mmCIF file of C-alpha atoms in Angstrom:
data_model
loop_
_atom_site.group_PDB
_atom_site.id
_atom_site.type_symbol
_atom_site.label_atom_id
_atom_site.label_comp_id
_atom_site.label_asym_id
_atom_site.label_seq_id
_atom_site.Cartn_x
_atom_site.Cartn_y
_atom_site.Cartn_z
ATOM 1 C CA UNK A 1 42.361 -9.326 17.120
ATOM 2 C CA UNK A 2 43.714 -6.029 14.867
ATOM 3 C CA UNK A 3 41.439 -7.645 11.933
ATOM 4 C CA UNK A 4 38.055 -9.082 14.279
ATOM 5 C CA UNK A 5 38.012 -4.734 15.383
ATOM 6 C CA UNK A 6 38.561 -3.670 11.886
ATOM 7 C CA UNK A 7 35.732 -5.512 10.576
ATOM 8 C CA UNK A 8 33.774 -4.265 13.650
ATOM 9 C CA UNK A 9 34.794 -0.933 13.166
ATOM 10 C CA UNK A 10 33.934 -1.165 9.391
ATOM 11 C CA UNK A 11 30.159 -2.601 10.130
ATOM 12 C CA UNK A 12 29.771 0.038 12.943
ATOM 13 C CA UNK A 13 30.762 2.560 10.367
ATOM 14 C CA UNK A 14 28.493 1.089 7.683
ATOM 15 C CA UNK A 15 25.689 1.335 10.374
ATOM 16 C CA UNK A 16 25.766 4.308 11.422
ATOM 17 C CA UNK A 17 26.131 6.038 7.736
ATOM 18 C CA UNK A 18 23.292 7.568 5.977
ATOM 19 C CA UNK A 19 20.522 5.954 3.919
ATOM 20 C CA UNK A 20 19.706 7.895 0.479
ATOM 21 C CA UNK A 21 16.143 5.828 0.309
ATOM 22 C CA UNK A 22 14.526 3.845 2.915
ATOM 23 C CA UNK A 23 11.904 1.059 1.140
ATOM 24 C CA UNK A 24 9.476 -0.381 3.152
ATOM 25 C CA UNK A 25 7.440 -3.436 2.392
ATOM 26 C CA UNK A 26 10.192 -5.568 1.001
ATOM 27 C CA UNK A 27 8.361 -8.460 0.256
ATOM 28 C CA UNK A 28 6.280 -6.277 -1.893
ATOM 29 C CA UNK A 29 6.541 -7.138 -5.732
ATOM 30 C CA UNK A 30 6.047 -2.844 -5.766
ATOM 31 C CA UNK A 31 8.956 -2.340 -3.438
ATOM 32 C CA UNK A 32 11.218 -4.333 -5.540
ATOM 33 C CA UNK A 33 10.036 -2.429 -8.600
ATOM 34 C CA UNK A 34 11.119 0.383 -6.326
ATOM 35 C CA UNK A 35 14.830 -0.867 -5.561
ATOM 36 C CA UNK A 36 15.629 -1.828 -9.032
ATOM 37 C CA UNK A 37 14.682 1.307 -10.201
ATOM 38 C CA UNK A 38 16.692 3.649 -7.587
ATOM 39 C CA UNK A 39 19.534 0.849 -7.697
ATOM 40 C CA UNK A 40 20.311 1.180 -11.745
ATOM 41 C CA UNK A 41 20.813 4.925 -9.930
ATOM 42 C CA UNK A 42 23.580 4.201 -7.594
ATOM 43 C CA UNK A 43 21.309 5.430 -4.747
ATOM 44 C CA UNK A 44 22.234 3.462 -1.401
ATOM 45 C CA UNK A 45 18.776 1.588 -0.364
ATOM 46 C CA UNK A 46 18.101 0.000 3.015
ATOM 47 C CA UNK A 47 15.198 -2.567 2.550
ATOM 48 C CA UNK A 48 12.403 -2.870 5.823
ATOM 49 C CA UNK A 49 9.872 -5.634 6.241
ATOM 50 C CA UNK A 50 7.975 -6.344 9.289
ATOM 51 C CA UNK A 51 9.687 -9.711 11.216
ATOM 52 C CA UNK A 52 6.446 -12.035 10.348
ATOM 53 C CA UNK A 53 7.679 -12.012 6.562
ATOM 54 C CA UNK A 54 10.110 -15.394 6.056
ATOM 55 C CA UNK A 55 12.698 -14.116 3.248
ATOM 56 C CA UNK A 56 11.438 -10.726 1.693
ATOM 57 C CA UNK A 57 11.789 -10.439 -1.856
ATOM 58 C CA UNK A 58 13.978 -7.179 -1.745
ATOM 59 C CA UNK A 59 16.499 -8.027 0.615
ATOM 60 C CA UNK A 60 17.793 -10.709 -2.047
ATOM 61 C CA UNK A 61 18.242 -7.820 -4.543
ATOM 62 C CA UNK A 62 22.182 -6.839 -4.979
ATOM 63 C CA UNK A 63 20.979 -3.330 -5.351
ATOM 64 C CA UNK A 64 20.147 -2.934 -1.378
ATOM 65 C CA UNK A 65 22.946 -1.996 0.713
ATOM 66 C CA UNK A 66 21.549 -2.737 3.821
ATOM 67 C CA UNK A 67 18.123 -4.976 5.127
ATOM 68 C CA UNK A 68 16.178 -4.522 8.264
ATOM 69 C CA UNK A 69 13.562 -6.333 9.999
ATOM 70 C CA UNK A 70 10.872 -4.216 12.100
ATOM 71 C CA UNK A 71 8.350 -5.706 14.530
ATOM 72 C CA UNK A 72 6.094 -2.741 13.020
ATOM 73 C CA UNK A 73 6.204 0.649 11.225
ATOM 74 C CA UNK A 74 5.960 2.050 14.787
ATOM 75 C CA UNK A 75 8.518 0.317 15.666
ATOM 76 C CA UNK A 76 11.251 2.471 17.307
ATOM 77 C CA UNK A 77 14.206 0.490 15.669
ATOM 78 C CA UNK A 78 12.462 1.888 11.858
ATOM 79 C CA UNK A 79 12.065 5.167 13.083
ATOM 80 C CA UNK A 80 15.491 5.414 13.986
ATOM 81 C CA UNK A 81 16.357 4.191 10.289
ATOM 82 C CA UNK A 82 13.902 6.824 9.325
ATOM 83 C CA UNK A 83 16.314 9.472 10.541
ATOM 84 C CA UNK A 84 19.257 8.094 8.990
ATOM 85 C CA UNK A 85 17.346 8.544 5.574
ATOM 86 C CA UNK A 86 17.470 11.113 3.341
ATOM 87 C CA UNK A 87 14.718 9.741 1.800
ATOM 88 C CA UNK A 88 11.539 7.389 3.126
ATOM 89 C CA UNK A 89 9.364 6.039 0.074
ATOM 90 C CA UNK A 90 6.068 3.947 2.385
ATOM 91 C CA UNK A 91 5.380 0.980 -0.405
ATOM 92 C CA UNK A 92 1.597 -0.228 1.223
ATOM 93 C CA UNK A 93 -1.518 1.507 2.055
ATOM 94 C CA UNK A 94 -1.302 -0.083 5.567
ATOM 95 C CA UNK A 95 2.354 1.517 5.875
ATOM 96 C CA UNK A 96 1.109 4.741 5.171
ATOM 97 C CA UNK A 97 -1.558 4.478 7.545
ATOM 98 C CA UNK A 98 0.786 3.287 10.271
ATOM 99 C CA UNK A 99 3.207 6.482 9.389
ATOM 100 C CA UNK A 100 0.626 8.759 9.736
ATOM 101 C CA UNK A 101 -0.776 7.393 12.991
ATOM 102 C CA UNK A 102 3.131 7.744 14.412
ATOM 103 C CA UNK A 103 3.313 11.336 13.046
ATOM 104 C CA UNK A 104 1.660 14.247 11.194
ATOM 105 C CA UNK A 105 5.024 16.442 10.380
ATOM 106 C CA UNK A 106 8.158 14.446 8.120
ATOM 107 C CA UNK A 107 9.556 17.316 6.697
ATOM 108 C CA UNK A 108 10.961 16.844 3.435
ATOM 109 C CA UNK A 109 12.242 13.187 3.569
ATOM 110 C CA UNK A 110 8.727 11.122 4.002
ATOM 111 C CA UNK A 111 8.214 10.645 0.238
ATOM 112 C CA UNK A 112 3.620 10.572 0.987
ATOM 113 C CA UNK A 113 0.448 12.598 0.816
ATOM 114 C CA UNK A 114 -0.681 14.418 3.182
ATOM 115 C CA UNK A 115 -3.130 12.306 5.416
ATOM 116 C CA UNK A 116 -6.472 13.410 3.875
ATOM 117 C CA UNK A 117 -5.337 13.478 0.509
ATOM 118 C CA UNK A 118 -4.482 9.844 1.184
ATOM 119 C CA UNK A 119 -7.982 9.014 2.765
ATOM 120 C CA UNK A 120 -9.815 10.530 0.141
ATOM 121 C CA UNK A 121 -8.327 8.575 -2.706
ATOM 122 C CA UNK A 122 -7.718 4.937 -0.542
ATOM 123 C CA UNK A 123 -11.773 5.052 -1.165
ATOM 124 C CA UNK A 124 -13.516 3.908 -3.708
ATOM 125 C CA UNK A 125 -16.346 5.615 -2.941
ATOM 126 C CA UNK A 126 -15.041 8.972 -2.696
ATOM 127 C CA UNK A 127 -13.209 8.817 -6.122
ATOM 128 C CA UNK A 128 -16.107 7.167 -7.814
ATOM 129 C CA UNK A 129 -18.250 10.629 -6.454
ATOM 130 C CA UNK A 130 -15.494 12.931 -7.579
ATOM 131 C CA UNK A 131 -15.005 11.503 -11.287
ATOM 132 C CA UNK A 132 -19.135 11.636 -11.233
ATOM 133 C CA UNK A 133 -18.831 15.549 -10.630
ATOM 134 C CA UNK A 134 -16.186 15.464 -13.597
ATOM 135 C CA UNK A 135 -18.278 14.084 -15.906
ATOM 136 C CA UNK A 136 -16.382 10.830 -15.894
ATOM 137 C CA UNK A 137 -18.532 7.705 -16.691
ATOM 138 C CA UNK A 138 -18.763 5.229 -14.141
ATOM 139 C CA UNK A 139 -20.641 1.680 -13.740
ATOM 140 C CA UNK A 140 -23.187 1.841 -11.931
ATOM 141 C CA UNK A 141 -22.940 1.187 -8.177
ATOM 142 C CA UNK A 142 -25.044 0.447 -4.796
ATOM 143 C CA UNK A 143 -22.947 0.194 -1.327
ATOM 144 C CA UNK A 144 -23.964 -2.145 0.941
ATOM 145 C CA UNK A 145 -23.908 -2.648 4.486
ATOM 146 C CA UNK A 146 -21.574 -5.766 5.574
ATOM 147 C CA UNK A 147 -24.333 -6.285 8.388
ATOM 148 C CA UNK A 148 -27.193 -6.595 5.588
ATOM 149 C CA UNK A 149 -27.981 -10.101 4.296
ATOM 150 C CA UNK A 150 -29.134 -9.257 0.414
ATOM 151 C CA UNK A 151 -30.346 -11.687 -1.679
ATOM 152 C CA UNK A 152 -29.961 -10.447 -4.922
ATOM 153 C CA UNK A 153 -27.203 -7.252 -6.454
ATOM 154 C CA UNK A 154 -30.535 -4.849 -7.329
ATOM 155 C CA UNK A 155 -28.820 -4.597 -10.892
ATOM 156 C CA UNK A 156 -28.410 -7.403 -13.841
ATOM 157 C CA UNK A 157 -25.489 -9.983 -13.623
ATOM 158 C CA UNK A 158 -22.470 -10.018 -14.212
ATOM 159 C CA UNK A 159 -21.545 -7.418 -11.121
ATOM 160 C CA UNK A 160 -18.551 -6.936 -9.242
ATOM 161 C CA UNK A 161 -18.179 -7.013 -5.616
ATOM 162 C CA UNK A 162 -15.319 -5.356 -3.866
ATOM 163 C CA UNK A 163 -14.117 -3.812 -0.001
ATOM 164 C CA UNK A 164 -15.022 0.315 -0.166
ATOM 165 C CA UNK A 165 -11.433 0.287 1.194
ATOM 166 C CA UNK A 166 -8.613 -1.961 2.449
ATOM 167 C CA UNK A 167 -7.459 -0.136 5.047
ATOM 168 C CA UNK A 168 -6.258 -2.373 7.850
ATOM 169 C CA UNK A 169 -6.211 -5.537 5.645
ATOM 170 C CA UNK A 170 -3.554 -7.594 4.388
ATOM 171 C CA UNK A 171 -5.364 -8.959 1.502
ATOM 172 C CA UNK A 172 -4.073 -10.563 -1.805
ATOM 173 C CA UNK A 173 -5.722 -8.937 -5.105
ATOM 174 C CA UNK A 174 -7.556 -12.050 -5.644
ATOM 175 C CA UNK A 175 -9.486 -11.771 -2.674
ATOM 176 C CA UNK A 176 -10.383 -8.109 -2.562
ATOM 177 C CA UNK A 177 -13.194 -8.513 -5.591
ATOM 178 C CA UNK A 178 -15.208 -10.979 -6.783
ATOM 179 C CA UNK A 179 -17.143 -11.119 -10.047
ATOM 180 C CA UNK A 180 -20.822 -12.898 -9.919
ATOM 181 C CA UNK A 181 -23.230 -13.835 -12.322
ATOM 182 C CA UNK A 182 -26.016 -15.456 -9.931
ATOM 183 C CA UNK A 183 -28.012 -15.461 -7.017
ATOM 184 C CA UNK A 184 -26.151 -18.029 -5.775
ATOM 185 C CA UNK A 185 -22.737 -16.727 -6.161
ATOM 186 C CA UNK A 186 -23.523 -13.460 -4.879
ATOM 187 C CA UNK A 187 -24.780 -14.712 -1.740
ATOM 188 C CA UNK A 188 -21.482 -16.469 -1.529
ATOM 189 C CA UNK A 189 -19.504 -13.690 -2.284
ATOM 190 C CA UNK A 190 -21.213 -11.366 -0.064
ATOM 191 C CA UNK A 191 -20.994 -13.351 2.980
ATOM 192 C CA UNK A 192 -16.996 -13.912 1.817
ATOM 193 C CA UNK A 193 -16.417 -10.175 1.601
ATOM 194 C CA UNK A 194 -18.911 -9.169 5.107
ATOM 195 C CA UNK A 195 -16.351 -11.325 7.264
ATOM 196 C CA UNK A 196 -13.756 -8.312 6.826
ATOM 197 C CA UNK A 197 -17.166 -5.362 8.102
ATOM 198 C CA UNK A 198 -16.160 -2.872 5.624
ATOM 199 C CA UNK A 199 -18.986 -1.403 3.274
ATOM 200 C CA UNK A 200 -19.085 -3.446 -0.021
ATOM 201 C CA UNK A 201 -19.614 -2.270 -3.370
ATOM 202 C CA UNK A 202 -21.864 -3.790 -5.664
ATOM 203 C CA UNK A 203 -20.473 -2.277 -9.398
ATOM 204 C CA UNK A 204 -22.314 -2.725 -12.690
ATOM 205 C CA UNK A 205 -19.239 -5.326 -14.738
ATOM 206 C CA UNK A 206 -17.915 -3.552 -17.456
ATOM 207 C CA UNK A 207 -16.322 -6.384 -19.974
ATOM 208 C CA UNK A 208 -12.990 -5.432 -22.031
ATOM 209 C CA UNK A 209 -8.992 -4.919 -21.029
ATOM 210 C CA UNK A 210 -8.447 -3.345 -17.900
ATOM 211 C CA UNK A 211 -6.036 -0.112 -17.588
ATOM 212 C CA UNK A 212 -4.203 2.064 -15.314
ATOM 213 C CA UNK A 213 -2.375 4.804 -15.166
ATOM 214 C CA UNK A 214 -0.169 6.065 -12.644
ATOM 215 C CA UNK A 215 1.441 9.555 -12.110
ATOM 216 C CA UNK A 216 4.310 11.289 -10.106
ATOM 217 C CA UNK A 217 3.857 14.049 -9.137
ATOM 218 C CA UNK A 218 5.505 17.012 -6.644
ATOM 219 C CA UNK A 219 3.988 18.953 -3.921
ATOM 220 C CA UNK A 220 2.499 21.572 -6.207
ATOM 221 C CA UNK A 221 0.727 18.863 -7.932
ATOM 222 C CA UNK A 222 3.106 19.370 -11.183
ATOM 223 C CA UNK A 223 3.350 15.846 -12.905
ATOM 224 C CA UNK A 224 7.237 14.992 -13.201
ATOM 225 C CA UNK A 225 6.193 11.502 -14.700
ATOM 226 C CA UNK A 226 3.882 9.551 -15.671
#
């Protein structure tokens, strides 16, 4: 009995101690990226992923301490986790959205934007209109109304379709765009994309490597790294 309530005790303890970083999204290849990162650290990481995920990919990692399974990010059982952090880093979009909805003050500990900051840059449109009014070149682009039945892109092939935003969606990268180069397959694609009644962009296809480029920075908008 002396050993069954020391190994209680010991869990209990374990429980109720503090979390230096809370990570959701665990089945997220980004979260992972995430634990690896703060585990070469020594930083003790909890790991959260909604209960409809079988197995996520971070709670296998030997760098989380602890692993959690929410029935949602408004979930009272993560928000009590969220006080036991020090530190909350939201992996997905939907996450953040799901935060924000909960709550519109985290103090210091909810590693995110500030909701409109978030908004503005989750949409396509919005970015392509601000790098427009920098000067920055961008392919040429109609929006389209997932009501509207168009027959042809109103620009030569090859063009890219894609969501103006995901917000709300669970939706692998391989389904979020689609690249055309007919009649035919943009009808297709169109009525693929409408199903999910968010405005769809119709981009000019720009051929060559792909690139992006990611920044941290702090609240002042100082870049720490990049």
């Amino acid at each position: 009995m002396f050993a069954q309530d020391v190994v209680r005790s010991v869990g209990r303890i374990r429980f109720l101690a503090s979390i230096d970083a809370l990570i959701t999204d665990a089945n997220q290849r980004v979260a992972l990226e995430v634990v690896r990162c703060l585990g070469k650290r020594d930083i003790n990481l909890c790991a959260v992923e909604t209960s409809d995920v079988d197995s996520p990919l971070s709670f296998a990692s030997n760098y989380v301490s602890r692993t959690v399974l929410v029935d949602g990010y408004d979930d009272s059982k993560f928000w009590d986790l969220v006080e036991q952090s020090t530190a909350v880093l939201p992996i997905s979009t939907n996450t953040h959205y799901a935060i924000y909805d909960q709550r519109s003050d985290f103090g210091d500990r909810m590693l995110l934007p500030d909701e409109e900051s978030f908004r503005l840059a989750n949409s396509k449109d919005t970015v392509r209109e601000r790098a427009q009014s920098l000067n920055v070149p961008v392919p040429d682009t109609r929006t389209l109304d997932p009501k509207e039945s168009p027959s042809e892109p109103g620009q030569p092939y090859p063009v890219v379709l894609k969501l103006e935003n995901d917000e709300g969606l669970y939706l692998p990268p391989a389904q979020r765009y689609r690249i055309v180069g007919s009649d035919r397959e943009f009808r297709s694609a169109f009525r693929e994309l409408s199903r999910h009644e968010k405005p769809i962009m119709v981009q000019q296809y720009i051929s060559g490597g792909g690139y992006g480029y990611s920044l941290l920075m702090d609240r002042q908008s100082r870049v720490l790294a990049g």
